[in-house]
PDB file of C-alpha atoms in Angstrom:
ATOM      1  CA  UNK Y 275     -61.997  45.682   4.084  1.00  0.00           C
ATOM      2  CA  UNK Y 276     -58.653  46.842   5.505  1.00  0.00           C
ATOM      3  CA  UNK Y 277     -57.967  43.356   6.910  1.00  0.00           C
ATOM      4  CA  UNK Y 278     -58.737  41.755   3.542  1.00  0.00           C
ATOM      5  CA  UNK Y 279     -56.331  44.072   1.718  1.00  0.00           C
ATOM      6  CA  UNK Y 280     -53.595  43.443   4.299  1.00  0.00           C
ATOM      7  CA  UNK Y 281     -54.178  39.683   4.082  1.00  0.00           C
ATOM      8  CA  UNK Y 282     -53.961  39.777   0.300  1.00  0.00           C
ATOM      9  CA  UNK Y 283     -50.751  41.831   0.445  1.00  0.00           C
ATOM     10  CA  UNK Y 284     -49.225  39.370   2.936  1.00  0.00           C
ATOM     11  CA  UNK Y 285     -50.240  36.425   0.766  1.00  0.00           C
ATOM     12  CA  UNK Y 286     -48.844  38.094  -2.364  1.00  0.00           C
ATOM     13  CA  UNK Y 287     -45.522  38.747  -0.621  1.00  0.00           C
ATOM     14  CA  UNK Y 288     -45.317  35.118   0.515  1.00  0.00           C
ATOM     15  CA  UNK Y 289     -46.065  33.849  -2.971  1.00  0.00           C
ATOM     16  CA  UNK Y 290     -43.473  36.139  -4.510  1.00  0.00           C
ATOM     17  CA  UNK Y 291     -40.798  35.160  -1.997  1.00  0.00           C
ATOM     18  CA  UNK Y 292     -38.010  33.367  -3.762  1.00  0.00           C
ATOM     19  CA  UNK Y 293     -36.566  30.330  -2.046  1.00  0.00           C
ATOM     20  CA  UNK Y 294     -32.915  29.523  -2.588  1.00  0.00           C
ATOM     21  CA  UNK Y 295     -30.452  26.853  -1.585  1.00  0.00           C
ATOM     22  CA  UNK Y 296     -27.241  27.993   0.046  1.00  0.00           C
ATOM     23  CA  UNK Y 297     -24.142  25.877   0.631  1.00  0.00           C
ATOM     24  CA  UNK Y 298     -23.237  25.761   4.323  1.00  0.00           C
ATOM     25  CA  UNK Y 299     -20.194  23.487   4.230  1.00  0.00           C
ATOM     26  CA  UNK Y 300     -18.301  20.931   2.216  1.00  0.00           C
ATOM     27  CA  UNK Y 301     -16.345  17.821   3.070  1.00  0.00           C
ATOM     28  CA  UNK Y 302     -14.034  16.103   0.605  1.00  0.00           C
ATOM     29  CA  UNK Y 303     -13.163  12.509   1.448  1.00  0.00           C
ATOM     30  CA  UNK Y 304     -10.743  10.168  -0.296  1.00  0.00           C
ATOM     31  CA  UNK Y 305      -9.765   6.525  -0.097  1.00  0.00           C
ATOM     32  CA  UNK Y 306      -6.504   5.223  -1.528  1.00  0.00           C
ATOM     33  CA  UNK Y 307      -5.489   1.584  -1.655  1.00  0.00           C
ATOM     34  CA  UNK Y 308      -2.381  -0.284  -0.514  1.00  0.00           C
ATOM     35  CA  UNK Y 309      -1.018  -3.841  -0.474  1.00  0.00           C
ATOM     36  CA  UNK Y 310      -1.789  -6.570  -3.010  1.00  0.00           C
ATOM     37  CA  UNK Y 311      -5.036  -7.165  -1.042  1.00  0.00           C
ATOM     38  CA  UNK Y 312      -6.112  -3.586  -1.944  1.00  0.00           C
ATOM     39  CA  UNK Y 313      -6.717  -2.388   1.613  1.00  0.00           C
ATOM     40  CA  UNK Y 314      -8.351   1.050   1.718  1.00  0.00           C
ATOM     41  CA  UNK Y 315      -6.873   3.969   3.649  1.00  0.00           C
ATOM     42  CA  UNK Y 316      -9.042   7.055   3.829  1.00  0.00           C
ATOM     43  CA  UNK Y 317      -9.142  10.595   4.977  1.00  0.00           C
ATOM     44  CA  UNK Y 318     -10.226  14.119   4.196  1.00  0.00           C
ATOM     45  CA  UNK Y 319      -8.823  17.624   3.765  1.00  0.00           C
ATOM     46  CA  UNK Y 320      -9.217  20.304   6.428  1.00  0.00           C
ATOM     47  CA  UNK Y 321      -8.841  23.295   4.070  1.00  0.00           C
ATOM     48  CA  UNK Y 322     -11.398  23.218   1.301  1.00  0.00           C
ATOM     49  CA  UNK Y 323     -12.757  26.385  -0.285  1.00  0.00           C
ATOM     50  CA  UNK Y 324     -16.271  26.139  -1.705  1.00  0.00           C
ATOM     51  CA  UNK Y 325     -17.434  28.994  -3.917  1.00  0.00           C
ATOM     52  CA  UNK Y 326     -21.170  28.713  -4.542  1.00  0.00           C
ATOM     53  CA  UNK Y 327     -23.731  31.468  -4.888  1.00  0.00           C
ATOM     54  CA  UNK Y 328     -27.303  30.755  -3.698  1.00  0.00           C
ATOM     55  CA  UNK Y 329     -29.492  29.102  -6.333  1.00  0.00           C
ATOM     56  CA  UNK Y 330     -33.162  28.151  -6.694  1.00  0.00           C
ATOM     57  CA  UNK Y 331     -32.388  24.396  -6.834  1.00  0.00           C
ATOM     58  CA  UNK Y 332     -29.684  22.163  -5.396  1.00  0.00           C
ATOM     59  CA  UNK Y 333     -28.860  21.098  -8.945  1.00  0.00           C
ATOM     60  CA  UNK Y 334     -28.207  24.713  -9.968  1.00  0.00           C
ATOM     61  CA  UNK Y 335     -26.163  25.247  -6.796  1.00  0.00           C
ATOM     62  CA  UNK Y 336     -23.973  22.268  -7.685  1.00  0.00           C
ATOM     63  CA  UNK Y 337     -23.582  23.369 -11.314  1.00  0.00           C
ATOM     64  CA  UNK Y 338     -22.343  26.802 -10.252  1.00  0.00           C
ATOM     65  CA  UNK Y 339     -20.004  25.621  -7.483  1.00  0.00           C
ATOM     66  CA  UNK Y 340     -16.212  25.557  -7.569  1.00  0.00           C
ATOM     67  CA  UNK Y 341     -14.083  23.663  -5.049  1.00  0.00           C
ATOM     68  CA  UNK Y 342     -10.406  24.306  -4.280  1.00  0.00           C
ATOM     69  CA  UNK Y 343      -8.566  21.832  -2.037  1.00  0.00           C
ATOM     70  CA  UNK Y 344      -5.332  22.661  -0.208  1.00  0.00           C
ATOM     71  CA  UNK Y 345      -3.326  19.426  -0.484  1.00  0.00           C
ATOM     72  CA  UNK Y 346      -1.196  20.372   2.528  1.00  0.00           C
ATOM     73  CA  UNK Y 347      -4.307  20.011   4.685  1.00  0.00           C
ATOM     74  CA  UNK Y 348      -4.658  16.262   4.221  1.00  0.00           C
ATOM     75  CA  UNK Y 349      -6.035  14.510   7.319  1.00  0.00           C
ATOM     76  CA  UNK Y 350      -6.120  10.719   7.715  1.00  0.00           C
ATOM     77  CA  UNK Y 351      -6.290  10.500  11.540  1.00  0.00           C
ATOM     78  CA  UNK Y 352      -2.615   9.516  11.491  1.00  0.00           C
ATOM     79  CA  UNK Y 353      -0.213  12.464  11.650  1.00  0.00           C
ATOM     80  CA  UNK Y 354       2.817  10.429  10.497  1.00  0.00           C
ATOM     81  CA  UNK Y 355       0.859   9.260   7.432  1.00  0.00           C
ATOM     82  CA  UNK Y 356      -0.296  12.842   6.741  1.00  0.00           C
ATOM     83  CA  UNK Y 357       3.295  14.123   6.750  1.00  0.00           C
ATOM     84  CA  UNK Y 358       4.340  11.344   4.348  1.00  0.00           C
ATOM     85  CA  UNK Y 359       1.418  12.002   2.007  1.00  0.00           C
ATOM     86  CA  UNK Y 360       2.236  15.700   1.781  1.00  0.00           C
ATOM     87  CA  UNK Y 361       5.998  15.184   1.410  1.00  0.00           C
ATOM     88  CA  UNK Y 362       6.209  12.023  -0.690  1.00  0.00           C
ATOM     89  CA  UNK Y 363       3.000  12.295  -2.694  1.00  0.00           C
ATOM     90  CA  UNK Y 364       1.795  15.866  -3.263  1.00  0.00           C
ATOM     91  CA  UNK Y 365       5.136  17.659  -2.897  1.00  0.00           C
ATOM     92  CA  UNK Y 366       6.956  15.068  -5.039  1.00  0.00           C
ATOM     93  CA  UNK Y 367       5.348  16.843  -7.997  1.00  0.00           C
ATOM     94  CA  UNK Y 368       4.678  20.218  -6.343  1.00  0.00           C
ATOM     95  CA  UNK Y 369       0.888  19.812  -6.288  1.00  0.00           C
ATOM     96  CA  UNK Y 370      -0.399  22.392  -3.806  1.00  0.00           C
ATOM     97  CA  UNK Y 371      -4.064  22.346  -4.765  1.00  0.00           C
ATOM     98  CA  UNK Y 372      -6.792  20.408  -6.532  1.00  0.00           C
ATOM     99  CA  UNK Y 373      -9.783  22.092  -8.170  1.00  0.00           C
ATOM    100  CA  UNK Y 374     -13.181  20.703  -9.114  1.00  0.00           C
ATOM    101  CA  UNK Y 375     -16.165  22.087 -11.025  1.00  0.00           C
ATOM    102  CA  UNK Y 376     -19.272  20.425 -12.438  1.00  0.00           C
ATOM    103  CA  UNK Y 377     -19.314  20.408 -16.250  1.00  0.00           C
ATOM    104  CA  UNK Y 378     -22.693  18.722 -16.727  1.00  0.00           C
ATOM    105  CA  UNK Y 379     -25.391  17.167 -14.618  1.00  0.00           C
ATOM    106  CA  UNK Y 380     -28.055  14.518 -15.127  1.00  0.00           C
ATOM    107  CA  UNK Y 381     -30.481  13.241 -12.478  1.00  0.00           C
ATOM    108  CA  UNK Y 382     -27.997  10.764 -10.962  1.00  0.00           C
ATOM    109  CA  UNK Y 383     -24.600  11.625 -12.462  1.00  0.00           C
ATOM    110  CA  UNK Y 384     -22.334  14.649 -12.580  1.00  0.00           C
ATOM    111  CA  UNK Y 385     -19.413  15.105 -14.924  1.00  0.00           C
ATOM    112  CA  UNK Y 386     -16.808  16.905 -12.814  1.00  0.00           C
ATOM    113  CA  UNK Y 387     -13.745  18.665 -14.233  1.00  0.00           C
ATOM    114  CA  UNK Y 388     -10.933  17.942 -11.778  1.00  0.00           C
ATOM    115  CA  UNK Y 389      -7.639  19.771 -12.128  1.00  0.00           C
ATOM    116  CA  UNK Y 390      -4.547  18.317 -10.462  1.00  0.00           C
ATOM    117  CA  UNK Y 391      -0.903  18.664 -11.504  1.00  0.00           C
ATOM    118  CA  UNK Y 392      -1.990  21.231 -14.141  1.00  0.00           C
ATOM    119  CA  UNK Y 393      -4.077  18.561 -15.902  1.00  0.00           C
ATOM    120  CA  UNK Y 394      -7.871  18.699 -16.118  1.00  0.00           C
ATOM    121  CA  UNK Y 395      -9.913  15.558 -16.626  1.00  0.00           C
ATOM    122  CA  UNK Y 396     -13.674  15.113 -16.651  1.00  0.00           C
ATOM    123  CA  UNK Y 397     -14.631  12.479 -14.085  1.00  0.00           C
ATOM    124  CA  UNK Y 398     -18.107  10.865 -13.945  1.00  0.00           C
ATOM    125  CA  UNK Y 399     -19.482  10.841 -10.407  1.00  0.00           C
ATOM    126  CA  UNK Y 400     -22.690   9.371  -8.996  1.00  0.00           C
ATOM    127  CA  UNK Y 401     -24.686  12.179  -7.414  1.00  0.00           C
ATOM    128  CA  UNK Y 402     -27.491  12.129  -4.850  1.00  0.00           C
ATOM    129  CA  UNK Y 403     -29.625  15.026  -3.659  1.00  0.00           C
ATOM    130  CA  UNK Y 404     -31.248  15.028  -0.230  1.00  0.00           C
ATOM    131  CA  UNK Y 405     -33.202  17.782   1.541  1.00  0.00           C
ATOM    132  CA  UNK Y 406     -30.095  19.237   3.135  1.00  0.00           C
ATOM    133  CA  UNK Y 407     -27.119  17.770   1.297  1.00  0.00           C
ATOM    134  CA  UNK Y 408     -25.604  16.861  -2.033  1.00  0.00           C
ATOM    135  CA  UNK Y 409     -23.264  13.869  -2.345  1.00  0.00           C
ATOM    136  CA  UNK Y 410     -21.047  12.988  -5.305  1.00  0.00           C
ATOM    137  CA  UNK Y 411     -18.886   9.846  -5.477  1.00  0.00           C
ATOM    138  CA  UNK Y 412     -16.418   8.628  -8.053  1.00  0.00           C
ATOM    139  CA  UNK Y 413     -12.905   7.402  -8.808  1.00  0.00           C
ATOM    140  CA  UNK Y 414      -9.831   8.995 -10.294  1.00  0.00           C
ATOM    141  CA  UNK Y 415      -6.875   7.254 -11.898  1.00  0.00           C
ATOM    142  CA  UNK Y 416      -3.602   8.938 -10.897  1.00  0.00           C
ATOM    143  CA  UNK Y 417      -2.150   8.164 -14.325  1.00  0.00           C
ATOM    144  CA  UNK Y 418      -4.759  10.484 -15.885  1.00  0.00           C
ATOM    145  CA  UNK Y 419      -3.163  13.366 -13.957  1.00  0.00           C
ATOM    146  CA  UNK Y 420       0.456  12.327 -14.650  1.00  0.00           C
ATOM    147  CA  UNK Y 421       0.841  11.536 -10.932  1.00  0.00           C
ATOM    148  CA  UNK Y 422       2.698   8.227 -11.308  1.00  0.00           C
ATOM    149  CA  UNK Y 423       5.954   9.833 -10.135  1.00  0.00           C
ATOM    150  CA  UNK Y 424       4.157  10.755  -6.898  1.00  0.00           C
ATOM    151  CA  UNK Y 425       2.685   7.262  -6.685  1.00  0.00           C
ATOM    152  CA  UNK Y 426       6.169   5.752  -7.071  1.00  0.00           C
ATOM    153  CA  UNK Y 427       7.499   8.148  -4.418  1.00  0.00           C
ATOM    154  CA  UNK Y 428       4.845   7.281  -1.797  1.00  0.00           C
ATOM    155  CA  UNK Y 429       5.166   3.574  -2.604  1.00  0.00           C
ATOM    156  CA  UNK Y 430       8.917   3.772  -1.975  1.00  0.00           C
ATOM    157  CA  UNK Y 431       8.458   5.747   1.280  1.00  0.00           C
ATOM    158  CA  UNK Y 432       5.880   3.230   2.538  1.00  0.00           C
ATOM    159  CA  UNK Y 433       7.215   0.104   0.835  1.00  0.00           C
ATOM    160  CA  UNK Y 434       7.044  -2.212   3.864  1.00  0.00           C
ATOM    161  CA  UNK Y 435       3.649  -0.923   5.059  1.00  0.00           C
ATOM    162  CA  UNK Y 436       2.204  -1.239   1.558  1.00  0.00           C
ATOM    163  CA  UNK Y 437       3.886  -4.611   0.926  1.00  0.00           C
ATOM    164  CA  UNK Y 438       5.332  -3.142  -2.245  1.00  0.00           C
ATOM    165  CA  UNK Y 439       1.981  -2.169  -3.785  1.00  0.00           C
ATOM    166  CA  UNK Y 440       0.196   1.194  -3.897  1.00  0.00           C
ATOM    167  CA  UNK Y 441      -2.765   1.330  -6.283  1.00  0.00           C
ATOM    168  CA  UNK Y 442      -3.283   4.180  -8.742  1.00  0.00           C
ATOM    169  CA  UNK Y 443      -7.076   4.466  -8.380  1.00  0.00           C
ATOM    170  CA  UNK Y 444      -8.471   6.690  -5.633  1.00  0.00           C
ATOM    171  CA  UNK Y 445     -12.082   6.958  -4.502  1.00  0.00           C
ATOM    172  CA  UNK Y 446     -13.280  10.553  -4.006  1.00  0.00           C
ATOM    173  CA  UNK Y 447     -16.434  11.902  -2.378  1.00  0.00           C
ATOM    174  CA  UNK Y 448     -17.838  15.404  -2.046  1.00  0.00           C
ATOM    175  CA  UNK Y 449     -20.558  16.164   0.503  1.00  0.00           C
ATOM    176  CA  UNK Y 450     -22.088  19.637   0.431  1.00  0.00           C
ATOM    177  CA  UNK Y 451     -24.444  20.583   3.268  1.00  0.00           C
ATOM    178  CA  UNK Y 452     -27.187  22.889   2.036  1.00  0.00           C
ATOM    179  CA  UNK Y 453     -29.966  24.985   3.540  1.00  0.00           C
ATOM    180  CA  UNK Y 454     -33.101  26.220   1.822  1.00  0.00           C
ATOM    181  CA  UNK Y 455     -34.286  29.654   2.834  1.00  0.00           C
ATOM    182  CA  UNK Y 456     -37.045  31.888   1.516  1.00  0.00           C
ATOM    183  CA  UNK Y 457     -36.945  35.678   1.519  1.00  0.00           C
TER     184      UNK Y 457
END
């Protein structure tokens, strides 16, 4: 009888355990384009703050997450390029950070409010959920954030390398690593 009661108590505690997804890390990647042939140049940021409280589903985790990107932490695997991007792109308009937050979510698309240069725009992004990660991919137009002065500045600084053309669309990707745990 004692074993049966203990077994039932153990089973009840397992059934009442609440499982939650927690965000372990985030990576923010970007790809900008140069030259008339629209050659992609990509990179990431090394200082990205993800604020996300544990949630029952990955979808809820994403909907309650906020991302803040330090633009001075740009990393393209080319230190000379990184210095130019900070100085001639982000600092040309004193943009020290970029923020992102999901506004709405459907099964395969997220509408993400991105704030850059004190302007917030809602950007549609394709979203995929896997067992241990969430990926969102989309494009921003620098004109939407009044960043054409910065675009002109980086184009001038890299005129020969870019063959006189730097594109105003930028591909962005967020990858959040998650872990499901049950109490």
